[in-house]
Each structure stands twice: as C-alpha cells, then as structure tokens.
Short mmCIF file of C-alpha atoms and ligand atoms in Angstrom, two decimals:
data_model
loop_
_atom_site.label_atom_id
_atom_site.label_comp_id
_atom_site.label_asym_id
_atom_site.label_seq_id
_atom_site.Cartn_x
_atom_site.Cartn_y
_atom_site.Cartn_z
CA MET A 1 0.01 0.00 0.02
CA THR A 2 1.50 3.38 -0.92
CA ALA A 3 1.56 6.41 1.41
CA LYS A 4 -1.01 8.04 -0.87
CA GLN A 5 -3.36 5.06 -0.58
CA ASP A 6 -2.88 5.01 3.17
CA LYS A 7 -4.13 8.59 3.31
CA ILE A 8 -7.12 7.83 1.10
CA TRP A 9 -8.29 4.95 3.30
CA MET A 10 -7.60 6.85 6.52
CA GLN A 11 -9.64 9.80 5.16
CA ARG A 12 -12.50 7.39 4.57
CA ALA A 13 -12.15 6.08 8.17
CA LEU A 14 -12.21 9.70 9.47
CA SER A 15 -15.40 10.42 7.51
CA LEU A 16 -17.02 7.34 9.00
CA ALA A 17 -15.91 8.35 12.53
CA GLU A 18 -17.61 11.74 12.10
CA LYS A 19 -21.00 10.03 11.82
CA GLY A 20 -20.82 9.26 15.53
CA ARG A 21 -20.64 12.93 16.51
CA GLY A 22 -23.06 13.69 19.31
CA TYR A 23 -23.80 10.04 20.05
CA VAL A 24 -20.63 8.55 21.51
CA SER A 25 -19.58 10.85 24.37
CA PRO A 26 -17.78 10.47 26.67
CA ASN A 27 -16.08 8.16 24.19
CA PRO A 28 -14.16 9.50 21.18
CA MET A 29 -15.44 9.19 17.63
CA VAL A 30 -13.63 6.36 15.82
CA GLY A 31 -13.82 4.98 12.28
CA CYS A 32 -12.31 1.91 10.71
CA VAL A 33 -11.76 0.59 7.16
CA ILE A 34 -10.42 -2.88 6.32
CA VAL A 35 -8.68 -3.28 2.99
CA SER A 36 -7.78 -6.67 1.52
CA GLU A 37 -4.37 -7.60 0.12
CA GLU A 38 -5.86 -6.96 -3.32
CA GLY A 39 -6.76 -3.42 -2.34
CA ASP A 40 -10.51 -3.79 -1.93
CA VAL A 41 -12.57 -2.52 1.01
CA ILE A 42 -13.88 -5.63 2.72
CA GLY A 43 -15.33 -4.02 5.84
CA GLU A 44 -15.89 -0.62 7.35
CA GLY A 45 -17.62 0.79 10.38
CA TYR A 46 -17.62 3.37 13.15
CA HIS A 47 -18.40 3.73 16.82
CA GLU A 48 -22.11 4.53 16.56
CA ARG A 49 -23.32 4.88 20.15
CA TYR A 50 -21.79 5.07 23.58
CA GLY A 51 -21.70 1.58 25.14
CA LYS A 52 -22.12 -0.11 21.77
CA ALA A 53 -19.53 -1.90 19.58
CA HIS A 54 -16.27 -0.17 18.74
CA ALA A 55 -15.45 0.82 15.14
CA GLU A 56 -13.04 -2.12 14.60
CA VAL A 57 -15.71 -4.64 15.61
CA ASN A 58 -18.33 -3.04 13.36
CA ALA A 59 -15.89 -3.09 10.44
CA MET A 60 -14.86 -6.69 11.12
CA ASN A 61 -18.52 -7.78 11.29
CA GLN A 62 -18.93 -6.60 7.69
CA VAL A 63 -16.25 -8.94 6.36
CA ASP A 64 -18.25 -11.78 4.81
CA ASP A 65 -15.37 -13.93 3.61
CA ALA A 66 -12.74 -14.50 6.36
CA ASP A 67 -10.19 -15.58 3.73
CA ASN A 68 -10.04 -11.99 2.55
CA LEU A 69 -8.54 -11.01 5.91
CA LYS A 70 -5.28 -12.76 5.05
CA ASN A 71 -2.61 -10.01 4.82
CA ALA A 72 -5.30 -7.32 4.98
CA THR A 73 -4.62 -3.81 6.28
CA VAL A 74 -6.84 -2.25 8.98
CA TYR A 75 -7.12 1.55 9.03
CA VAL A 76 -8.35 2.98 12.28
CA THR A 77 -8.51 6.63 13.35
CA LEU A 78 -7.55 5.98 16.99
CA GLU A 79 -5.26 3.43 18.61
CA PRO A 80 -7.27 0.18 19.13
CA CYS A 81 -8.17 -0.29 22.78
CA SER A 82 -6.28 -2.71 24.97
CA HIS A 83 -8.60 -2.81 27.99
CA HIS A 84 -11.81 -4.56 28.93
CA GLY A 85 -14.27 -1.67 29.07
CA LYS A 86 -17.89 -1.88 28.00
CA THR A 87 -16.61 -4.13 25.18
CA PRO A 88 -13.58 -6.52 24.97
CA PRO A 89 -10.20 -5.13 23.72
CA CYS A 90 -10.11 -4.42 20.00
CA ALA A 91 -6.30 -4.73 19.75
CA GLN A 92 -6.55 -8.41 20.77
CA MET A 93 -9.48 -9.02 18.46
CA LEU A 94 -7.44 -7.64 15.53
CA ALA A 95 -4.33 -9.55 16.57
CA ASP A 96 -6.32 -12.80 16.48
CA LYS A 97 -7.08 -12.30 12.78
CA PRO A 98 -4.64 -13.14 9.95
CA ILE A 99 -4.22 -9.43 9.07
CA LYS A 100 -0.78 -8.04 8.18
CA ARG A 101 -0.87 -4.44 9.12
CA VAL A 102 -2.72 -1.89 11.24
CA VAL A 103 -2.52 1.81 10.34
CA VAL A 104 -3.43 4.22 13.14
CA ALA A 105 -3.99 7.96 12.86
CA MET A 106 -3.26 8.81 16.49
CA LYS A 107 -2.35 7.28 19.78
CA ASP A 108 -5.12 7.06 22.43
CA PRO A 109 -3.84 9.25 25.27
CA SER A 110 -6.34 8.01 27.86
CA GLU A 111 -4.72 6.30 30.83
CA LYS A 112 -6.23 2.90 30.15
CA VAL A 113 -4.77 2.65 26.65
CA ASN A 114 -1.88 5.11 26.09
CA GLY A 115 0.26 3.00 23.71
CA ARG A 116 -0.69 -0.39 25.10
CA GLY A 117 -2.94 -1.18 22.11
CA LEU A 118 -0.06 -0.51 19.67
CA GLU A 119 2.32 -2.53 21.82
CA LEU A 120 -0.05 -5.49 21.93
CA LEU A 121 -0.37 -5.49 18.15
CA ARG A 122 3.38 -5.25 17.60
CA ASN A 123 4.05 -8.03 20.13
CA GLU A 124 1.66 -10.22 18.17
CA GLY A 125 3.73 -9.66 15.02
CA ILE A 126 1.47 -7.17 13.27
CA ASP A 127 3.05 -4.27 11.36
CA VAL A 128 1.84 -1.02 12.92
CA ASP A 129 2.14 2.42 11.39
CA THR A 130 0.98 5.51 13.28
CA GLY A 131 0.54 9.19 12.55
CA ILE A 132 -1.24 8.98 9.19
CA LEU A 133 -3.59 12.03 9.05
CA GLN A 134 -2.81 12.58 12.72
CA LYS A 135 -3.63 16.31 12.57
CA GLU A 136 -7.07 15.59 11.10
CA ALA A 137 -7.71 12.86 13.68
CA LYS A 138 -6.85 15.25 16.51
CA GLU A 139 -9.12 17.91 15.08
CA LEU A 140 -11.97 15.43 14.85
CA ASN A 141 -11.72 14.55 18.54
CA GLU A 142 -10.63 18.00 19.71
CA CYS A 143 -13.24 18.16 22.50
CA TRP A 144 -12.64 14.66 23.73
CA LEU A 145 -8.86 15.20 23.82
CA HIS A 146 -9.38 18.38 25.80
CA TYR A 147 -11.66 16.56 28.21
CA ILE A 148 -9.08 13.75 28.72
CA GLU A 149 -6.24 16.24 29.27
CA PHE A 150 -7.91 18.84 31.45
CA ASN A 151 -10.80 16.92 33.03
CA ARG A 152 -13.33 19.52 31.97
CA PRO A 153 -15.43 19.98 28.80
CA PHE A 154 -14.18 21.91 25.78
CA ILE A 155 -16.08 25.17 26.24
CA THR A 156 -17.44 27.17 23.31
CA LEU A 157 -18.91 30.54 24.17
CA LYS A 158 -21.49 31.81 21.68
CA ILE A 159 -22.56 35.43 21.74
CA ALA A 160 -24.96 37.25 19.41
CA GLN A 161 -24.36 40.97 19.66
CA THR A 162 -25.22 44.18 17.81
CA ALA A 163 -22.56 46.13 15.91
CA ASP A 164 -22.19 48.31 19.02
CA GLY A 165 -21.68 45.33 21.34
CA TYR A 166 -25.08 44.78 23.00
CA ILE A 167 -26.70 41.40 23.61
CA ALA A 168 -30.01 42.73 24.92
CA ALA A 169 -32.07 45.95 24.80
CA PRO A 170 -32.43 48.04 27.98
CA ASN A 171 -35.70 46.16 28.80
CA GLY A 172 -33.75 42.85 28.68
CA ASP A 173 -35.21 41.56 25.41
CA SER A 174 -32.79 39.94 22.95
CA LYS A 175 -34.96 38.09 20.43
CA TRP A 176 -33.57 38.31 17.90
CA ILE A 177 -30.26 40.00 17.41
CA SER A 178 -28.74 37.56 14.97
CA SER A 179 -30.28 36.37 11.68
CA LYS A 180 -32.15 33.13 11.05
CA GLU A 181 -29.09 31.64 9.27
CA SER A 182 -26.94 32.37 12.31
CA ARG A 183 -29.46 30.86 14.67
CA GLU A 184 -29.62 27.76 12.49
CA LYS A 185 -25.87 27.44 12.85
CA VAL A 186 -26.27 27.62 16.63
CA HIS A 187 -28.83 24.80 16.50
CA ILE A 188 -26.31 22.66 14.58
CA TRP A 189 -23.74 23.39 17.31
CA ARG A 190 -26.30 22.50 19.99
CA SER A 191 -26.77 19.08 18.37
CA GLN A 192 -23.01 18.57 18.18
CA ASN A 193 -22.24 19.51 21.80
CA ASP A 194 -22.86 17.26 24.77
CA ALA A 195 -24.55 20.10 26.64
CA VAL A 196 -25.75 23.71 26.27
CA MET A 197 -25.52 26.16 29.20
CA VAL A 198 -27.14 29.44 30.25
CA GLY A 199 -27.01 31.60 33.37
CA ARG A 200 -29.98 32.08 35.69
CA ASN A 201 -30.94 35.58 34.57
CA THR A 202 -31.07 34.36 30.98
CA ALA A 203 -33.23 31.42 32.02
CA LEU A 204 -35.52 33.80 33.91
CA HIS A 205 -35.79 36.53 31.30
CA ASP A 206 -35.76 34.51 28.05
CA ASN A 207 -37.33 31.26 29.23
CA PRO A 208 -35.16 29.46 26.65
CA SER A 209 -35.84 25.96 25.37
CA LEU A 210 -32.29 25.29 24.28
CA THR A 211 -33.65 22.63 21.95
CA VAL A 212 -32.59 21.63 18.45
CA ARG A 213 -35.53 22.81 16.33
CA LEU A 214 -34.25 24.76 13.34
CA VAL A 215 -32.26 21.76 12.05
CA GLU A 216 -32.43 17.99 12.44
CA GLY A 217 -30.21 16.68 15.21
CA ARG A 218 -30.02 15.11 18.58
CA GLN A 219 -31.03 17.02 21.74
CA PRO A 220 -28.09 17.80 24.07
CA LYS A 221 -28.28 18.07 27.83
CA ARG A 222 -29.17 21.56 29.11
CA VAL A 223 -27.32 23.16 32.00
CA VAL A 224 -28.49 26.17 33.95
CA ILE A 225 -26.47 27.78 36.72
CA ASP A 226 -28.94 28.67 39.44
CA GLY A 227 -26.88 29.42 42.50
CA PRO A 228 -29.83 29.89 44.92
CA PHE A 229 -31.84 27.15 43.19
CA GLU A 230 -34.90 29.36 43.02
CA LEU A 231 -35.80 29.48 39.33
CA PRO A 232 -39.53 28.84 38.84
CA ARG A 233 -40.45 25.30 37.87
CA ASN A 234 -42.69 26.40 35.05
CA LEU A 235 -39.75 27.48 32.90
CA ASN A 236 -39.26 25.42 29.74
CA LEU A 237 -36.00 23.99 31.07
CA PHE A 238 -37.90 22.35 33.95
CA SER A 239 -41.24 21.53 32.41
CA ASP A 240 -40.93 20.60 28.71
CA GLN A 241 -40.45 17.15 27.20
CA PHE A 242 -36.64 17.36 27.79
CA GLU A 243 -36.87 18.08 31.53
CA GLU A 244 -34.78 15.00 32.24
CA LYS A 245 -31.99 16.44 30.14
CA THR A 246 -31.69 19.52 32.36
CA ILE A 247 -28.88 19.84 34.85
CA VAL A 248 -28.94 22.52 37.57
CA ILE A 249 -25.66 23.74 38.99
CA THR A 250 -26.32 25.25 42.41
CA HIS A 251 -24.52 26.36 45.56
CA ASN A 252 -27.64 25.79 47.66
CA ARG A 253 -26.48 22.75 49.66
CA LYS A 254 -29.75 22.10 51.46
CA LYS A 255 -31.95 22.18 48.37
CA SER A 256 -29.54 20.10 46.33
CA LYS A 257 -29.44 17.47 49.10
CA ASP A 258 -33.21 17.33 49.42
CA GLU A 259 -33.63 17.03 45.68
CA ALA A 260 -30.97 14.35 45.39
CA ASP A 261 -32.78 12.18 48.01
CA PRO A 262 -35.09 9.97 45.89
CA MET A 263 -37.61 9.51 48.73
CA LEU A 264 -37.88 13.23 49.52
CA LYS A 265 -37.98 13.95 45.80
CA MET A 266 -40.88 11.62 45.04
CA LEU A 267 -42.91 13.14 47.87
CA GLN A 268 -43.05 16.44 46.05
CA SER A 269 -46.02 16.72 43.70
CA ASN A 270 -44.01 18.20 40.87
CA TYR A 271 -40.49 16.99 41.47
CA PHE A 272 -37.59 17.87 39.16
CA ARG A 273 -36.68 14.97 36.90
CA GLY A 274 -33.30 16.33 35.83
CA GLU A 275 -29.93 16.25 37.58
CA ILE A 276 -28.43 18.50 40.24
CA ILE A 277 -24.81 19.37 40.67
CA HIS A 278 -23.74 21.02 43.92
CA VAL A 279 -20.75 23.39 43.95
CA GLU A 280 -19.28 25.75 46.47
CA LYS A 281 -20.29 29.41 46.66
CA VAL A 282 -17.60 32.01 45.92
CA ASN A 283 -18.31 35.73 46.20
CA GLY A 284 -22.02 35.03 46.09
CA HIS A 285 -21.94 32.87 42.95
CA SER A 286 -21.50 29.24 41.97
CA ARG A 287 -17.87 28.12 41.62
CA LEU A 288 -17.55 27.76 37.84
CA LYS A 289 -14.38 25.66 37.68
CA GLU A 290 -15.86 23.09 40.08
CA GLY A 291 -19.04 23.05 38.01
CA MET A 292 -17.08 22.33 34.84
CA ARG A 293 -15.14 19.53 36.51
CA LYS A 294 -18.35 17.97 37.75
CA LEU A 295 -19.92 18.22 34.30
CA ALA A 296 -16.94 16.24 33.03
CA ASP A 297 -17.68 13.62 35.72
CA HIS A 298 -21.17 13.45 34.21
CA GLY A 299 -19.57 12.54 30.85
CA ILE A 300 -19.92 15.97 29.26
CA THR A 301 -16.91 16.52 26.98
CA SER A 302 -18.18 19.55 25.09
CA LEU A 303 -20.23 22.50 26.26
CA LEU A 304 -21.86 25.32 24.32
CA VAL A 305 -22.42 28.35 26.56
CA GLU A 306 -25.20 30.68 25.33
CA GLY A 307 -24.78 33.59 27.80
CA GLY A 308 -25.77 35.97 29.31
CA GLN A 309 -23.37 38.74 30.02
CA GLN A 310 -22.40 37.82 33.58
CA LEU A 311 -21.83 34.15 32.86
CA SER A 312 -19.87 34.87 29.66
CA SER A 313 -17.68 37.44 31.41
CA ALA A 314 -17.07 35.28 34.49
CA LEU A 315 -16.03 32.32 32.29
CA LEU A 316 -13.67 34.49 30.17
CA LYS A 317 -12.15 36.02 33.28
CA ARG A 318 -11.39 32.54 34.70
CA GLY A 319 -9.84 31.24 31.45
CA LEU A 320 -12.75 28.86 30.99
CA VAL A 321 -13.47 29.63 27.35
CA ASP A 322 -11.69 27.60 24.68
CA ARG A 323 -13.48 28.96 21.61
CA LEU A 324 -15.46 32.12 21.07
CA GLN A 325 -18.21 32.24 18.41
CA LEU A 326 -19.21 35.86 18.17
CA PHE A 327 -22.03 36.86 15.82
CA ILE A 328 -22.09 40.55 15.02
CA ALA A 329 -25.39 41.75 13.57
CA PRO A 330 -25.68 44.86 11.37
CA LYS A 331 -27.91 46.57 13.97
CA LEU A 332 -27.51 49.17 16.72
CA LEU A 333 -29.06 49.38 20.17
CA GLY A 334 -27.08 52.25 21.70
CA GLY A 335 -27.73 50.90 25.18
CA GLY A 336 -28.74 47.75 27.07
CA THR A 337 -26.64 44.77 28.15
CA LYS A 338 -23.04 44.74 26.86
CA SER A 339 -21.78 41.33 25.66
CA ILE A 340 -18.70 41.25 27.90
CA VAL A 341 -17.75 43.29 30.95
CA ASN A 342 -15.39 43.33 33.92
CA LEU A 343 -12.41 41.41 32.70
CA ASP A 344 -10.37 43.56 35.06
CA ILE A 345 -8.14 44.82 32.30
CA ASN A 346 -6.74 48.30 32.67
CA ARG A 347 -3.68 48.32 30.44
CA MET A 348 -3.11 47.31 26.82
CA GLU A 349 -0.42 44.91 28.06
CA ASP A 350 -3.17 42.78 29.64
CA ILE A 351 -5.40 42.58 26.59
CA VAL A 352 -6.80 39.09 25.85
CA PRO A 353 -5.28 37.89 22.59
CA PHE A 354 -6.74 35.15 20.40
CA ARG A 355 -4.54 32.21 19.50
CA ASP A 356 -6.08 32.22 16.02
CA HIS A 357 -9.29 33.47 14.45
CA ASN A 358 -11.29 33.75 11.23
CA TRP A 359 -14.24 35.79 9.98
CA GLN A 360 -17.13 34.61 7.88
CA GLN A 361 -20.57 35.82 6.91
CA THR A 362 -23.71 34.00 8.09
CA GLY A 363 -26.94 35.48 6.74
CA GLN A 364 -26.71 39.23 7.41
CA ASP A 365 -24.21 38.79 10.27
CA ILE A 366 -20.51 38.27 10.50
CA LEU A 367 -19.21 35.45 12.62
CA LEU A 368 -15.90 35.72 14.39
CA THR A 369 -14.52 32.33 15.42
CA ALA A 370 -11.57 32.63 17.77
CA ASN A 371 -9.58 30.13 19.79
CA LEU A 372 -8.45 31.45 23.14
N1 NDP B 401 -27.79 37.92 22.57
C1 NDP B 401 -27.32 36.87 23.20
O1 NDP B 401 -26.50 36.13 22.67
C2 NDP B 401 -27.85 36.58 24.56
C3 NDP B 401 -28.49 37.54 25.31
N2 NDP B 401 -28.88 37.24 26.59
C4 NDP B 401 -29.48 38.30 27.41
O2 NDP B 401 -28.67 38.51 28.56
C5 NDP B 401 -29.46 38.91 29.68
C6 NDP B 401 -29.11 38.08 30.87
O3 NDP B 401 -27.75 38.19 31.18
P1 NDP B 401 -27.18 38.48 32.62
O4 NDP B 401 -28.11 39.38 33.34
O5 NDP B 401 -25.79 38.91 32.47
O6 NDP B 401 -27.25 37.10 33.43
P2 NDP B 401 -26.75 35.60 33.18
O7 NDP B 401 -27.75 34.88 32.40
O8 NDP B 401 -25.35 35.60 32.73
O9 NDP B 401 -26.85 35.09 34.67
C7 NDP B 401 -25.83 35.26 35.61
C8 NDP B 401 -25.18 33.93 35.83
O10 NDP B 401 -23.78 34.08 35.98
C9 NDP B 401 -23.37 33.24 37.01
N3 NDP B 401 -22.06 33.60 37.60
C10 NDP B 401 -21.10 32.75 37.95
N4 NDP B 401 -20.03 33.41 38.42
C11 NDP B 401 -20.31 34.69 38.41
C12 NDP B 401 -19.63 35.82 38.83
N5 NDP B 401 -18.40 35.78 39.31
N6 NDP B 401 -20.23 37.02 38.70
C13 NDP B 401 -21.50 37.08 38.21
N7 NDP B 401 -22.21 35.99 37.78
C14 NDP B 401 -21.61 34.82 37.91
C15 NDP B 401 -24.50 33.34 38.04
O11 NDP B 401 -24.37 32.21 38.88
P3 NDP B 401 -25.18 32.13 40.27
O12 NDP B 401 -26.59 31.75 39.88
O13 NDP B 401 -24.48 31.11 41.04
O14 NDP B 401 -25.14 33.50 40.88
C16 NDP B 401 -25.69 33.29 37.13
O15 NDP B 401 -26.11 31.97 36.83
C17 NDP B 401 -30.90 38.72 29.23
O16 NDP B 401 -31.41 40.01 28.90
C18 NDP B 401 -30.82 37.88 28.01
O17 NDP B 401 -31.85 38.17 27.10
C19 NDP B 401 -28.63 36.05 27.14
C20 NDP B 401 -28.00 35.08 26.43
C21 NDP B 401 -27.52 35.25 25.09
N1 AOF B 402 -30.84 36.49 21.36
C1 AOF B 402 -30.14 35.58 20.67
C2 AOF B 402 -29.75 34.35 21.20
N2 AOF B 402 -30.06 34.07 22.51
C3 AOF B 402 -29.80 32.78 23.17
O1 AOF B 402 -30.73 31.80 22.75
C4 AOF B 402 -31.57 31.40 23.84
C5 AOF B 402 -32.96 31.08 23.38
O2 AOF B 402 -32.97 29.77 22.89
P1 AOF B 402 -34.34 29.07 22.38
O3 AOF B 402 -35.39 29.29 23.41
O4 AOF B 402 -33.97 27.61 22.22
O5 AOF B 402 -34.70 29.72 21.07
C6 AOF B 402 -31.51 32.60 24.74
O6 AOF B 402 -31.90 32.33 26.08
C7 AOF B 402 -30.07 32.98 24.64
O7 AOF B 402 -29.25 32.06 25.37
N3 AOF B 402 -29.07 33.49 20.41
C8 AOF B 402 -28.78 33.77 19.12
O8 AOF B 402 -28.16 32.93 18.43
N4 AOF B 402 -29.16 34.95 18.56
C9 AOF B 402 -29.85 35.87 19.25
O9 AOF B 402 -30.17 36.90 18.70
ZN1 ZN B 403 -12.05 -0.94 21.12
#
C-alpha cells in the first residue's frame, strides 16, 4: 500500500468516525476501514453509540469472507483499545485475525490505553504504522482530547451581539439579534455539543428551550447555573419534554441534598426529573471551575455556553473559554446589556489575545470564530 493510498483509506475512516458525533460521548469518535491484500474494502464501520460496539468490531462484522482478511490492512482513526471496558479489547481481536498491518492515525492518550494497544499489536507480530492524518484525527476529537487532558469539557462561548456590542435591549429583550441563518448554525452546534448552558438571569428573562428545532439533530443536555436554586419550575427547562436532560448547577447545599434524595424527591407533587450538581459558593456565585469539572464527571466533553453577560464574562475572566463564536449583527441598540464586561483589564499589556481566528458571513451577520 503506498503512502497516498494510506491517506485515502484513513480519510475514509475519518469520515465514518464523524458520523458518531453527538452520540458517543464520553467516548471518542472512531472509524475503521479494512482493505484486503488486493486493495478492496472488505469491511468498514464506526463507533455509533456510547456503550455499543467499537469501530473495529463493526468493520470486522462486515467482512463476509474471512479468507479476505489474510494479509489485509486495517485503518483505524484511533489506537485500538487494549482494555476490557464496556466491550472486549479491539487490539486483541485484531491480533487474532490473519491481518498483516494496522494503520493508526493517532495514539489514544487516555490512561487505560496510552500506547498499550499498539504494543499489543506489535508483540503479536502485526506491522503497525501511526501518525497517518494525525492532525485531522486530533481535530476530529478536539473536544474529547481536551476533556481527557484537562478533566473539563471543551467550552465554546457563543454570543450574538449588535454592531455596538449589545446582547439585549435596555428592557432585557434579545430576540432576535442575529439572523435566522446564524441561529440555524447555533442549533447545529447544539446538536453537536454534549450540553448547552445558560445563566440564571437568561433562564428567567428568556425562558429558553435550548432545543434543536431549526435543524435535524439530537437534543443535548441543558445546563443552567442557578446558585440559589430558586428558578420557577414552570420554565421550559424544567417543564418541557426534555426536563430529564436539564442539569442545575447550584450552591444551595440544602436544596440540592433534598432534591438528590429519591424519597424526599418523590414526595413532592411536581419534582424535578433532571440532575443537580452542587458546587461551592464564591463571592455570592456558583464556583464555575468546580461546576465544569463535575460536568466532566457526568460525561460531558463539550459544552456550548449561550450567555448571558455575567456568565460569559465570568467564564472568560477565569480562562474557561476555549473557543469564542461571536455573531455581530448589522444593527445598533445604543444601550442595554453589553456582551462582555469586567475582565479587570486596565492596560493594553493585559489585553486578551486570540490564539487564532477567522471571519465569515452568516446570513446578514458576521461570525468571528476565535480560539483562546
Ligand atoms: N444575545 C445573546 O447572545 C444573549 C443575550 N442574553 C441576554 O442577557 C441577559 C441576561 O444576562 P445576565 O443578566 O448577564 O445574566 P446571566 O444569564 O449571565 O446570569 C448570571 C449567571 O452568571 C453566574 N455567575 C457565575 N459566576 C459569576 C460571577 N463571578 N459574577 C457574576 N455571575 C456569575 C451566576 O451564577 P449564580 O446563579 O451562582 O449567581 C448566574 O447563573 C438577558 O437580557 C438575555 O436576554 C442572554 C444570552 C444570550
Ligand atoms: N438573542 C439571541 C440568542 N439568545 C440565546 O438563545 C436562547 C434562546 O434559545 P431558544 O429558546 O432555544 O430559542 C436565549 O436564552 C439565549 O441564550 N441567540 C442567538 O443565536 N441569537 C440571538 O439573537
Ligand atoms: Zn475498542
């Protein structure tokens, strides 16, 4: 197989892996293509759902003539696993077949694998090549890699502001600042992230649904930070069909304890069917870093934050934003709620730089995408 052919098959495996986006967390997306000695695809597959078969198994199950596996090459976007998790180890499964070579895009950095899958294959006499389309493979699983390394979700902050930097009018209304096309983009992001988050004032004022409606896609979890745990239960987040997908982050220890007790909970006539995460209170507000760590413990690897001003600013100030998606609409308000405040910057030396950024147009708006 030439280097060019290796890239072609690995690209195909990456495209397959992408199909699992939104459905495999907290696992990574993985794709696999098996090519016979003659150069024909004899099996392909991807990790489709969390807890279900890994990509290698799905690809192997497609091979209808086992003879074709002799001297075959297996392309897989992530190092095959070497541990007994929800499924048996894929590295061993591959090693037990008469294949010749395994081509891997990137090593699995998680503690339980971390090179052991590659080692197992090599010890079993299989040729192993790594690093083919590694950059692309890392980009594909950017959020998961971040979650593994930092034990918190990859956080994208989305803001829709006017040309003069406002996210709401003086009366608090903000529907709509950005155009339909921009809002559709946000719904795509919702479906791709494990969870969407808003602050308590936004929940109170906008009564958001945070659902995926403008496009087809799967519904993420919804997180609201409600320090005092006093938001009314008739808000959409607590009363619509996705109530069970709502997570409240609160510093109210007593209420979170009562709610977490299944007996006490059932006794209430209209108990909350979602989840509650308790964090410490700092300067009157929920401790954000702790909240993010606990979201990771709940298997949330990617989080889309949809404001408002205080939550966005507090996250930025604490270095808890990985990517900014800023829509700027060709409109003016001249007053109201500014998108970002109080970063405690007084001098140009302390300005927050972007690692990289690009601009594009969506509908009438421009969208600034920046990595922090
Ligand atoms: N155009 C747009 O893109 C959007 C506009 N909006 C608009 O924004 C307005 C609401 O925004 P805003 O009033 O700023 O409220 P937020 O919705 O941002 O609510 C404040 C949240 O910030 C949390 N927080 C955590 N740490 C801090 C801290 N150190 N300081 C302050 N707050 C902290 C609070 O937690 P705790 O509960 O623990 O105190 C609370 O949950 C509405 O008018 C809404 O329409 C909202 C979203 C998007
Ligand atoms: N105003 C505003 C946004 N506002 C965000 O969307 C939430 C409403 O979500 P939903 O109830 O699902 O439609 C709202 O509470 C706030 O977080 N988003 C945007 O893309 N553009 C906009 O102009
Ligand atoms: Zn596996």
